[in-house]
Each structure stands twice: as C-alpha cells, then as structure tokens.
Short mmCIF file of C-alpha atoms in Angstrom, two decimals:
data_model
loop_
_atom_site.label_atom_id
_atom_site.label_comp_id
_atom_site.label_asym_id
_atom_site.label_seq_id
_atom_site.Cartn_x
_atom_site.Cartn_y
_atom_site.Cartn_z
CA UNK X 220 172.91 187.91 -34.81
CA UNK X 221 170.35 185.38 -34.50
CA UNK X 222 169.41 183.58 -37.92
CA UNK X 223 166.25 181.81 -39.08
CA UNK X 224 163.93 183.64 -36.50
CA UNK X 225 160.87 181.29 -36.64
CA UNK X 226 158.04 183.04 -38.47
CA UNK X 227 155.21 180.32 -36.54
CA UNK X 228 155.57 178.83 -33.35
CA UNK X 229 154.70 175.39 -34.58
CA UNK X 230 158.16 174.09 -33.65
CA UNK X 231 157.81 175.27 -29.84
CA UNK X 232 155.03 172.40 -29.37
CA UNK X 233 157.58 169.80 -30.32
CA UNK X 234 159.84 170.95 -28.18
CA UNK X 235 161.29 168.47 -25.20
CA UNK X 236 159.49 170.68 -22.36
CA UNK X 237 156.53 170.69 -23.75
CA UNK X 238 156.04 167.07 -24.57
CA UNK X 239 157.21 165.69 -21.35
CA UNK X 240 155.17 165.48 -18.19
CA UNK X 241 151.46 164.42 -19.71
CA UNK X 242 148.02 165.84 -19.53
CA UNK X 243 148.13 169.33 -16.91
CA UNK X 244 145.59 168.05 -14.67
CA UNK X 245 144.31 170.48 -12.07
CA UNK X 246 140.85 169.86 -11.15
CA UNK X 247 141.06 171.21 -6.72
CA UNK X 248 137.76 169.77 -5.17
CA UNK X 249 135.47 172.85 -5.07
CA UNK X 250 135.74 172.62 -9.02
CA UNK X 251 133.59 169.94 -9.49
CA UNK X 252 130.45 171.71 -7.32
CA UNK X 253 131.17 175.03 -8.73
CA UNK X 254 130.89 173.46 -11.82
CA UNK X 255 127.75 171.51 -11.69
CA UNK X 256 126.48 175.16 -9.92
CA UNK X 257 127.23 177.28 -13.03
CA UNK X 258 125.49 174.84 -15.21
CA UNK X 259 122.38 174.77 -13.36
CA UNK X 260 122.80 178.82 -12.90
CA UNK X 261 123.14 179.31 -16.80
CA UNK X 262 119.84 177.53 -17.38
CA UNK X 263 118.04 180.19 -15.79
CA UNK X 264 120.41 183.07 -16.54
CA UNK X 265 118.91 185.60 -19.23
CA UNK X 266 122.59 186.95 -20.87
CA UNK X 267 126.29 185.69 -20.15
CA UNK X 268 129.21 188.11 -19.93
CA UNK X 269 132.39 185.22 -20.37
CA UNK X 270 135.20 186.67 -19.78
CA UNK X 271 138.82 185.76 -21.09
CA UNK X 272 142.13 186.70 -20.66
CA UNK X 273 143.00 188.93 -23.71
CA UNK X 274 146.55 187.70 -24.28
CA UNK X 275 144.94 183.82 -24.50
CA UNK X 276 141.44 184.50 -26.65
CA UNK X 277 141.01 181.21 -27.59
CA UNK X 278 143.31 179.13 -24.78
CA UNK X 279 141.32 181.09 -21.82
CA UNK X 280 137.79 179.58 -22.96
CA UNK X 281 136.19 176.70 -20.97
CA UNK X 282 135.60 173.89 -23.45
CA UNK X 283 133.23 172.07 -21.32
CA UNK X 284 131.08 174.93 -21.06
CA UNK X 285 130.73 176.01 -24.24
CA UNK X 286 128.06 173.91 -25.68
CA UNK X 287 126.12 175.42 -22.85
CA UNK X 288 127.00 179.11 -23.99
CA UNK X 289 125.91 178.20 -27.31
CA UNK X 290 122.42 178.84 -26.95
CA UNK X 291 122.93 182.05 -24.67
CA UNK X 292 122.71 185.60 -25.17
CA UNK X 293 126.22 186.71 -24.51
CA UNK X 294 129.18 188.43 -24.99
CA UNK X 295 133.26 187.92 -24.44
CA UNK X 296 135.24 189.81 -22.96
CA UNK X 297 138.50 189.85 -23.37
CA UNK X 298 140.00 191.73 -19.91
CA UNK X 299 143.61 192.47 -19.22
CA UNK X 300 143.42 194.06 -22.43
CA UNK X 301 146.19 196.36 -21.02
CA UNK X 302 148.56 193.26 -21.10
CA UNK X 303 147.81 192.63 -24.46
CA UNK X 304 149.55 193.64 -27.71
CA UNK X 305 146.90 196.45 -28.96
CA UNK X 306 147.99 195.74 -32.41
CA UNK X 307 146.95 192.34 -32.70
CA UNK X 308 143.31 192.93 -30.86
CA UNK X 309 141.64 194.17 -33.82
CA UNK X 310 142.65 190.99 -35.62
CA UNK X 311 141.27 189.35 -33.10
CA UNK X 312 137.77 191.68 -32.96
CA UNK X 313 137.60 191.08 -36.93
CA UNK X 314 137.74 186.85 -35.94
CA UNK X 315 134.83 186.70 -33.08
CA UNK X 316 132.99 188.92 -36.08
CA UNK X 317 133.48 186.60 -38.51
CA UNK X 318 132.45 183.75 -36.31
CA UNK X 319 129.13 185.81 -35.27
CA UNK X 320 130.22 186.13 -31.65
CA UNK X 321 129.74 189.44 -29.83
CA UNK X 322 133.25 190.35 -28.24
CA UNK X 323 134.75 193.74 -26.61
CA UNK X 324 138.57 194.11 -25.08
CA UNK X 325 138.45 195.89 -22.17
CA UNK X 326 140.27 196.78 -18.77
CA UNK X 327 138.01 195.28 -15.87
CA UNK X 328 139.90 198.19 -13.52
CA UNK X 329 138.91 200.99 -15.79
CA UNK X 330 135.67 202.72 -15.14
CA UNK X 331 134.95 204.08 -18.85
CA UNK X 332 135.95 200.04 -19.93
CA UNK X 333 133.86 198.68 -18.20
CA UNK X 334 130.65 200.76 -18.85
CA UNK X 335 131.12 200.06 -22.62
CA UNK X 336 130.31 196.77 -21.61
CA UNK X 337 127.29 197.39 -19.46
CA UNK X 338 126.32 199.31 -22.55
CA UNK X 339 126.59 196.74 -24.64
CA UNK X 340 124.65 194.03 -22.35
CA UNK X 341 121.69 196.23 -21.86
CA UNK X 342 121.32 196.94 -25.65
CA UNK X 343 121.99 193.24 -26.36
CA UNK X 344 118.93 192.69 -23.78
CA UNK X 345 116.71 195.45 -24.25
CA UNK X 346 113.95 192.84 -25.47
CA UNK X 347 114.61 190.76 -22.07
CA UNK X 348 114.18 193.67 -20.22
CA UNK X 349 110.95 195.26 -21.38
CA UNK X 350 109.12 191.90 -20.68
CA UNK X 351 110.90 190.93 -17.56
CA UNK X 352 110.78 192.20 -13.74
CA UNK X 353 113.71 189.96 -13.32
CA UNK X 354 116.82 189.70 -14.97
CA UNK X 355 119.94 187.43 -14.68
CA UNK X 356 123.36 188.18 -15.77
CA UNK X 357 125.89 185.60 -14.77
CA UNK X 358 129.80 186.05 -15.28
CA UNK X 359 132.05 182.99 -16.13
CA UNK X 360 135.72 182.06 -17.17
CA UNK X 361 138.55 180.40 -16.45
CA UNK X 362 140.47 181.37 -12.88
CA UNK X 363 142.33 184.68 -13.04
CA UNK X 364 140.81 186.05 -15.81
CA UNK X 365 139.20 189.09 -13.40
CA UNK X 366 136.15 187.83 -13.30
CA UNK X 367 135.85 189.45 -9.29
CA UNK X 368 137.36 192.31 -10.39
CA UNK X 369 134.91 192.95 -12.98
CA UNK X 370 132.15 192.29 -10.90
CA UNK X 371 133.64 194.87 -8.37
CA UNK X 372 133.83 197.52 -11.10
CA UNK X 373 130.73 196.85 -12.80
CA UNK X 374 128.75 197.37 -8.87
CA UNK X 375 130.35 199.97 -8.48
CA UNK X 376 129.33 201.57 -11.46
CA UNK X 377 125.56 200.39 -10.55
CA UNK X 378 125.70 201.98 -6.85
CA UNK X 379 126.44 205.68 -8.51
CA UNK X 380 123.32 204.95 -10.88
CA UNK X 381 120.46 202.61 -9.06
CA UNK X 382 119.59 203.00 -4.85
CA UNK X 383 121.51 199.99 -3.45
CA UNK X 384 119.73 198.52 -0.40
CA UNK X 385 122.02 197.54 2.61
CA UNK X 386 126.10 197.28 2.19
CA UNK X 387 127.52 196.77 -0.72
CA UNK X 388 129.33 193.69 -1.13
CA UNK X 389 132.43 193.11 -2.87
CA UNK X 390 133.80 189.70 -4.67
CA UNK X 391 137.12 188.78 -3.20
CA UNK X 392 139.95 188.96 -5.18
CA UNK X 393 143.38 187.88 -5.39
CA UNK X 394 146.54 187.49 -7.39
CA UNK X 395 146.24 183.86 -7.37
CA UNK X 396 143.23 180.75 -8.72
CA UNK X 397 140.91 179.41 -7.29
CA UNK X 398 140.15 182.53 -4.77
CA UNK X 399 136.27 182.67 -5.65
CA UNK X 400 134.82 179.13 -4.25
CA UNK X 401 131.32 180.20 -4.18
CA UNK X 402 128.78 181.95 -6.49
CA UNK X 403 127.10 185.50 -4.85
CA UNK X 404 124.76 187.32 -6.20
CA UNK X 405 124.70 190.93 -6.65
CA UNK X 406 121.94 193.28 -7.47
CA UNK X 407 123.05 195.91 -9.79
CA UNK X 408 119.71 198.15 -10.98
CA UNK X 409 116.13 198.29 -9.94
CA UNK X 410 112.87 198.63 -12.60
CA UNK X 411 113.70 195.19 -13.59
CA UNK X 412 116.03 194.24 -11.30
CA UNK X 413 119.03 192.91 -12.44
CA UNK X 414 121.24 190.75 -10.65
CA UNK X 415 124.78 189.89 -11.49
CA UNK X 416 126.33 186.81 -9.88
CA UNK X 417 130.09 186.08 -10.00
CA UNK X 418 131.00 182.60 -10.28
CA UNK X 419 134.45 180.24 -9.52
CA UNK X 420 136.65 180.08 -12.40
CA UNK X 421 136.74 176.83 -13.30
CA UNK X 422 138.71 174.78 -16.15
CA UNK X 423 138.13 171.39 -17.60
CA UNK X 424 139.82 168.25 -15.63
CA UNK X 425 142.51 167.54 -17.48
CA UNK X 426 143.90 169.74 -20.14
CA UNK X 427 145.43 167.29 -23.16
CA UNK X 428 146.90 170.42 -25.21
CA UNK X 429 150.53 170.70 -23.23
CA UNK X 430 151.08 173.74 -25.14
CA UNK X 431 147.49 175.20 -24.07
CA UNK X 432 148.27 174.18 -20.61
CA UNK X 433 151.42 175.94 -20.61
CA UNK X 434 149.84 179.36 -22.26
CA UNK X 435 147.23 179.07 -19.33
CA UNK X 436 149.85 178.64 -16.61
CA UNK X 437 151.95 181.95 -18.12
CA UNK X 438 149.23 183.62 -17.98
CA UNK X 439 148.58 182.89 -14.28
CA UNK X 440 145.21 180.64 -14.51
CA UNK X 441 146.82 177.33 -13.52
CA UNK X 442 148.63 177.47 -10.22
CA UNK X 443 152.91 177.29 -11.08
CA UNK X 444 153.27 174.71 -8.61
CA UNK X 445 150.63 172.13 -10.89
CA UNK X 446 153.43 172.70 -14.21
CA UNK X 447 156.79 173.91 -12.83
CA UNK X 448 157.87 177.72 -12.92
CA UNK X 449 160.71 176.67 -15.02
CA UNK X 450 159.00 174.89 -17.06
CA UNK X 451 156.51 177.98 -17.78
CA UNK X 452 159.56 180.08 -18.15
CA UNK X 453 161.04 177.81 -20.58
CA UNK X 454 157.92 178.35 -22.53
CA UNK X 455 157.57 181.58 -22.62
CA UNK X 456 161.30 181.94 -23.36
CA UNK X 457 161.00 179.51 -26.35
CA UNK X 458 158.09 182.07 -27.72
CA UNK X 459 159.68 185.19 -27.26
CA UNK X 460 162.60 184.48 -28.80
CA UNK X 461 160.38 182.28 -32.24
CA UNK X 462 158.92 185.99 -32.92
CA UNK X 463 162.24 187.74 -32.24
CA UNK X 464 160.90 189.91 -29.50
CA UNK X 465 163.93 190.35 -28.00
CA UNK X 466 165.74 192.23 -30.84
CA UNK X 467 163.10 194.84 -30.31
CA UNK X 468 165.23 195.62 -26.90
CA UNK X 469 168.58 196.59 -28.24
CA UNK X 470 168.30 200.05 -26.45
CA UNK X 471 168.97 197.95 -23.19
CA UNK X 472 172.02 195.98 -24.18
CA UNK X 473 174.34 198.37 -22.60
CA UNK X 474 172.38 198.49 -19.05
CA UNK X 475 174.88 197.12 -16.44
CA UNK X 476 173.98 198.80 -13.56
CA UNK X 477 171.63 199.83 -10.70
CA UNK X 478 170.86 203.40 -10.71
CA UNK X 479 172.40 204.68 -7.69
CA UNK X 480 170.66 204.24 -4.74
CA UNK X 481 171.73 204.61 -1.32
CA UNK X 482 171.88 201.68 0.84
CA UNK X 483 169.60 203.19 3.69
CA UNK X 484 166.75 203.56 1.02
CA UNK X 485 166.65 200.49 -0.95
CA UNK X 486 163.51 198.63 -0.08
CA UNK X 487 163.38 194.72 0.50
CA UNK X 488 162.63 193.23 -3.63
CA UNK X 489 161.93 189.79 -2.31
CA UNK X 490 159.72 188.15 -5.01
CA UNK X 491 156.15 189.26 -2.99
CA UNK X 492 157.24 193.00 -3.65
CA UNK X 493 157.60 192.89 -6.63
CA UNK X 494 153.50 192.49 -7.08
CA UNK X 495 151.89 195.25 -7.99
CA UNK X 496 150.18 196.66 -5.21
CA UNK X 497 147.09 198.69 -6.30
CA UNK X 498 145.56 200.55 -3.50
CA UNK X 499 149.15 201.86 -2.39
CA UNK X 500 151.39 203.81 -4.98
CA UNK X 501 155.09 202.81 -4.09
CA UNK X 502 156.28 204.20 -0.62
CA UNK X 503 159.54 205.56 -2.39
CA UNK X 504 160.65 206.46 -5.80
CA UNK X 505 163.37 203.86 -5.83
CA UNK X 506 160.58 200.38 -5.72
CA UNK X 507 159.88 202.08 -8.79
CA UNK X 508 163.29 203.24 -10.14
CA UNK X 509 164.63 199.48 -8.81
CA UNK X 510 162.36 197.75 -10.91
CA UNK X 511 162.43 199.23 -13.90
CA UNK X 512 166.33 198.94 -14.10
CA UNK X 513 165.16 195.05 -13.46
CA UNK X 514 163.25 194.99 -16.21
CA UNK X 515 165.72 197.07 -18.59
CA UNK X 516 168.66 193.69 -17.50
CA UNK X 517 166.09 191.48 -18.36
CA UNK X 518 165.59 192.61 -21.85
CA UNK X 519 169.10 193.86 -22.18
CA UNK X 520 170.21 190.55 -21.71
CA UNK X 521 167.52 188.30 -23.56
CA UNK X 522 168.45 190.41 -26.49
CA UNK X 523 171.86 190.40 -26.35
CA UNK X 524 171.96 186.30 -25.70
CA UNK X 525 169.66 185.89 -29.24
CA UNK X 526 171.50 188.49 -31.28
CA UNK X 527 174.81 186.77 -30.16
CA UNK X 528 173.47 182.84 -30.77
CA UNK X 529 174.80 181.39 -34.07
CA UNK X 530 172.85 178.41 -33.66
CA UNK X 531 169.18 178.19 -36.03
CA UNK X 532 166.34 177.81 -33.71
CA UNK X 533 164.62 175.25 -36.26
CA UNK X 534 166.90 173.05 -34.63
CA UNK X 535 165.33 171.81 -30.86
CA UNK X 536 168.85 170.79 -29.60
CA UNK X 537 169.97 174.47 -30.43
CA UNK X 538 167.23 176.21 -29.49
CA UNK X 539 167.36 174.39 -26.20
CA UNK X 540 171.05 175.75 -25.78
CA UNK X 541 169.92 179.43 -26.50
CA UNK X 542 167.09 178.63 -23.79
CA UNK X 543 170.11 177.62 -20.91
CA UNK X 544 172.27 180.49 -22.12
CA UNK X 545 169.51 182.57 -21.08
CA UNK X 546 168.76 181.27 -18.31
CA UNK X 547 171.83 182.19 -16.75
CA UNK X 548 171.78 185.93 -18.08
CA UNK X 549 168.84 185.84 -16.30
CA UNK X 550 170.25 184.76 -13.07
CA UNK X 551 172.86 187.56 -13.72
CA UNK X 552 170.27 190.24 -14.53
CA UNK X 553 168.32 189.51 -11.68
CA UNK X 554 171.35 189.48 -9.35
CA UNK X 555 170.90 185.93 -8.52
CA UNK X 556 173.95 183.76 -7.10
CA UNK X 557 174.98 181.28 -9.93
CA UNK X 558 176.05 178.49 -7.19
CA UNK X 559 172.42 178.91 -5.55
CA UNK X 560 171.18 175.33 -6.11
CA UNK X 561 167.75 176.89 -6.75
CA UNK X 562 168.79 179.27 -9.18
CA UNK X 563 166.65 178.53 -12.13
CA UNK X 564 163.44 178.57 -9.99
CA UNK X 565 164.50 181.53 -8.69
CA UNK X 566 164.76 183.25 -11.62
CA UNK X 567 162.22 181.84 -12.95
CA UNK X 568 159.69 183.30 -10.57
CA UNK X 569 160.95 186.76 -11.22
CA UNK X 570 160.62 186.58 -14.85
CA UNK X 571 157.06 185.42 -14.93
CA UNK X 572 156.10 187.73 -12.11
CA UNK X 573 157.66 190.77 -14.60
CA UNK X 574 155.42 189.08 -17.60
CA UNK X 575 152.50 189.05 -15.71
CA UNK X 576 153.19 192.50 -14.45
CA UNK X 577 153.20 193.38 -18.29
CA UNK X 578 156.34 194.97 -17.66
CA UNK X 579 157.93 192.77 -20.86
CA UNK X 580 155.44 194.56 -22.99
CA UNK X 581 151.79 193.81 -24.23
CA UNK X 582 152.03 190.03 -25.41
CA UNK X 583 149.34 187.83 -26.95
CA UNK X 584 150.03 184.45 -26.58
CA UNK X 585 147.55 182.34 -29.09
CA UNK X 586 147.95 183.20 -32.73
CA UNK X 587 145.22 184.56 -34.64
CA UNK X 588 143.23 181.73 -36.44
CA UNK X 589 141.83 181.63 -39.46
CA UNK X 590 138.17 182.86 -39.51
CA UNK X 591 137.10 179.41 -40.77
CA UNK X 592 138.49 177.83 -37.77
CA UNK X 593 136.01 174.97 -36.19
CA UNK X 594 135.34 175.29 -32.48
CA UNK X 595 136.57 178.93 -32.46
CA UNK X 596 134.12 180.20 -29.69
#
C-alpha cells in the first residue's frame, strides 16, 4: 500500500507539470468589451449575485473585478454545489462568515435552490426596493460557472409569480466557455421592476498562479485546448492521489468486466456521449449501465495502482512514476488501445469528462483557508 499519503497539496505546485509552460493566458477578443461592459453595468446595478463554481470558492473569483464588488450589495454563490464535497461546504460557509461576505451553495438546476437565493436577494434589498421603481440585479463570474443557467432558473421562477410581457427569453447555454458574448437583460417582477441581466464570464488576462490555472481548467472554465487535457489530467491525478482518494474505492478493485450487454444494443460511447444530456433521460438502460461500469474501472484501477506503489509521493520523481502507471490503467480501464499514438489524450478526455460529470464523487478543489486570509473575497 501506498505510504506517506500527503496530508497538504503543497508539493503538487512544485511539481514538473505545473511549473512548465508559463502564465495560462486566455483572454478570446469579446473578453475585453464584455469586460469594460460589466464594469460600466455594475456602476449602476443596485445588488450583485457572483456566482462561483463550488468545488473552486476562492480559484473561480475574478480578481480584477473584485475591487469593484467591494462596495456592492451582494452575495456568492457557490453553484454546482452538487459536484462538490457536502462535507467540506460548511467549512467553507463558516469562512465567507468570518470574512463578512454573504454566501449560499446552491444547485442553479434546482427550483427550491434557487429560490433560497431569490429569497435572500430580496431581503438583502428590501431597503432598495421600497424607495426604488427600478431595480438592477446583475449576475457575474468566471465562464462555466452557470451563470445562464441560473438566470434560466431564476426567470423561470419569476414567470410563475409576476405577468411577463411578450416571450420569455432564455440565456444560451452550453457545456463549453465563452458561450454568453453579450449581456441581456431580463425582467423578472413588476411593482418595482426588477431586471436581471446575465453577463459573459470573463477571467483576468493572464493567470500567473499555474496551479490556479490548472484548478480552473479541471473544472471546465478555461477551454482544454489553452492548457493541455493531459496536462489537466495530470493535475487532477497528482491531487487525488495527495488526499488518498483513491483508497476510498477498494470495493472496485475486482471490476474487470462489462456487464453483459448484447452487441445489437450497445450504444456508440464516443467521448460526446458520454455528456450528460439533460432534457433526454438515456434512450436505453445500458448508456447508463455502460457508464457506470466505466466509472467503477476507473476507480478500480486508480486505487489499485496507489495501494500497489511503494514509492513516497514526497518524492516528485516518484510521484511522477505513480502518475504514468496510471495513466496506462487508465487506457486499460477505458478500453483504449495502448499502441494508439494518442492514447494519453484520449484518456485523458474521458477522465475529465467523468470528473466533470461528478461521477468520481463530490470534489473541492481549493483548500479551506484560514479565516484571516488577505484577499479572501
């Protein structure tokens, strides 16, 4: 079995894959106008809803923006909260507290989630609202954070409580950054009026943390092409196994095979399939039955590579070794071809697209900080 499992990820960030490659630097064209647009939209905005990604409290926040929150009603919300290890989210309720920041998890797809936030803006602008006919609310964050889905559930919500003139609109949304490239404006309650607007997610130009860079690309807000899929996997990987995750999976060790499925039925599980798709339940009971024997390989094998590795992973050269070992029980569990030259990528993509599926289990990425932290919001 493994020894010496790392109690703090501190050695990770010295690690080779990690240091290599310079600043992450993704800054796509419409970033710069949708950027100079929120600022001049959060002058006159009355309340701020900023929304994070719950496994990356602190790495999902938009540093260039934040001396502009400062002086801003608002509150954070940590979304995806679904994704996210539910016993670490108090810890990290108890830190926004101590820092005098108003913060709720939620699940920006779940009706009853969401409307504890709309409950919480209106009593956190009940003042605004008996002096104002008008009332702005805009929404902000870093891409892929479900900022568009939020805005979709929170109308939705308002069109079952207000009269909503003409068709509703919907923000677009997508699996990917960068899909919202404009700012619209929705009108969510009459008597004042509110308005919500949805905005771009946008990030700062360059991002000098490597380590924050990578947390931001595993969590899908900085395209994989901009850092490397292998590289991200590598990553996430070299945290999994520093907290000893893996060992938690020894149930799956012995998981060899498919269930059986018959030839006729087995769907195409090309890496686009294996995205959730959340207006459709699966067409037959073997996408589902398929992928969760994927997933049971996956951690059948990560465990049984870090159990089996003698090496100490204080060490970067051994650590690094564990790391190739399991990359090619991954290629095995995902029924890869070891000659394909693109194996690594291959597998690669499948891995993160199970992370981000949540189908590794709730995660949170950043640690918890210390409560006297500087720059913590």
């Amino acid at each position: 079995m493994a020894r010496n499992i790392v109690k703090k990820a501190s050695l990770i960030g010295e690690m080779g894959f990690i240091k290599g490659g310079g600043k992450i630097n993704w800054f796509p064209g419409h970033m710069a106008s949708a950027t100079r647009a929120i600022r001049d939209r959060l002058k006159l905005s009355d309340f701020v809803i900023e929304v994070r990604d719950a496994r990356i409290p602190l790495s999902s926040k938009n540093d260039e923006l934040q001396p502009l929150l400062e002086g801003k009603k608002r509150v954070v919300a940590l979304n995806k909260k679904d994704l996210a290890n539910p016993n670490i989210m108090h810890k990290w309720i108890e830190y926004f507290d101590s820092v005098k920041q108003d913060c709720l998890t939620i699940n920006a797809h779940s009706r009853s989630s969401v409307q504890k936030l709309l409950d919480l803006v209106e009593y956190k602008m009940k003042e605004a609202i008996r002096k104002e006919p008008t009332l702005l609310v805009l929404v902000v964050g870093v891409p892929n954070v479900g900022k568009s889905v939020l805005i979709n559930s929170i109308h939705q919500i308002a069109s079952s409580r207000f009269p909503v003139q003409g068709k509703r609109k919907r923000a677009t949304v997508g699996p990917l950054p960068g899909v919202t490239q404009d700012i619209a404006g929705f009108k969510i309650a009459h008597q004042p009026s509110i308005y919500v607007l949805d905005t771009p997610g946008v990030l700062v130009p360059s991002i000098p943390d490597i380590e924050t860079g990578l947390k931001l690309a595993a969590a899908g807000s900085v395209k994989d092409s901009v850092v490397g899929e292998e590289r991200i996997a590598q990553y996430l990987l070299a945290v999994l196994n520093s907290r000893g995750t893996p060992l938690h999976w020894r149930r799956f060790m012995d998981v060899e095979t498919d269930r059986r499925l018959d030839s006729e039925d087995k769907p195409d599980y090309s890496l686009p399939n294996l995205l959730p798709k959340r207006k459709t339940p699966p067409s037959i009971k073997s996408d589902v039955v398929y992928i969760e024997d994927m997933v049971s390989r996956v951690q059948g094998a990560l465990c049984r590579t870090l159990m089996e590795f003698e090496g100490s992973l204080e060490d970067e050269g051994e650590f690094g070794d564990l790391i190739d070992v399991q990359f090619e029980a991954l290629q095995k569990a995902l029924k890869i071809p070891h000659k394909t030259s693109e194996g690594r990528t291959m597998a690669s993509k499948k891995f993160l697209t199970l992370f981000r599926m949540g189908k590794l289990g709730p995660f949170i990425l950043d640690d918890v900080p210390h409560p006297a932290a500087s720059d913590c919001t």
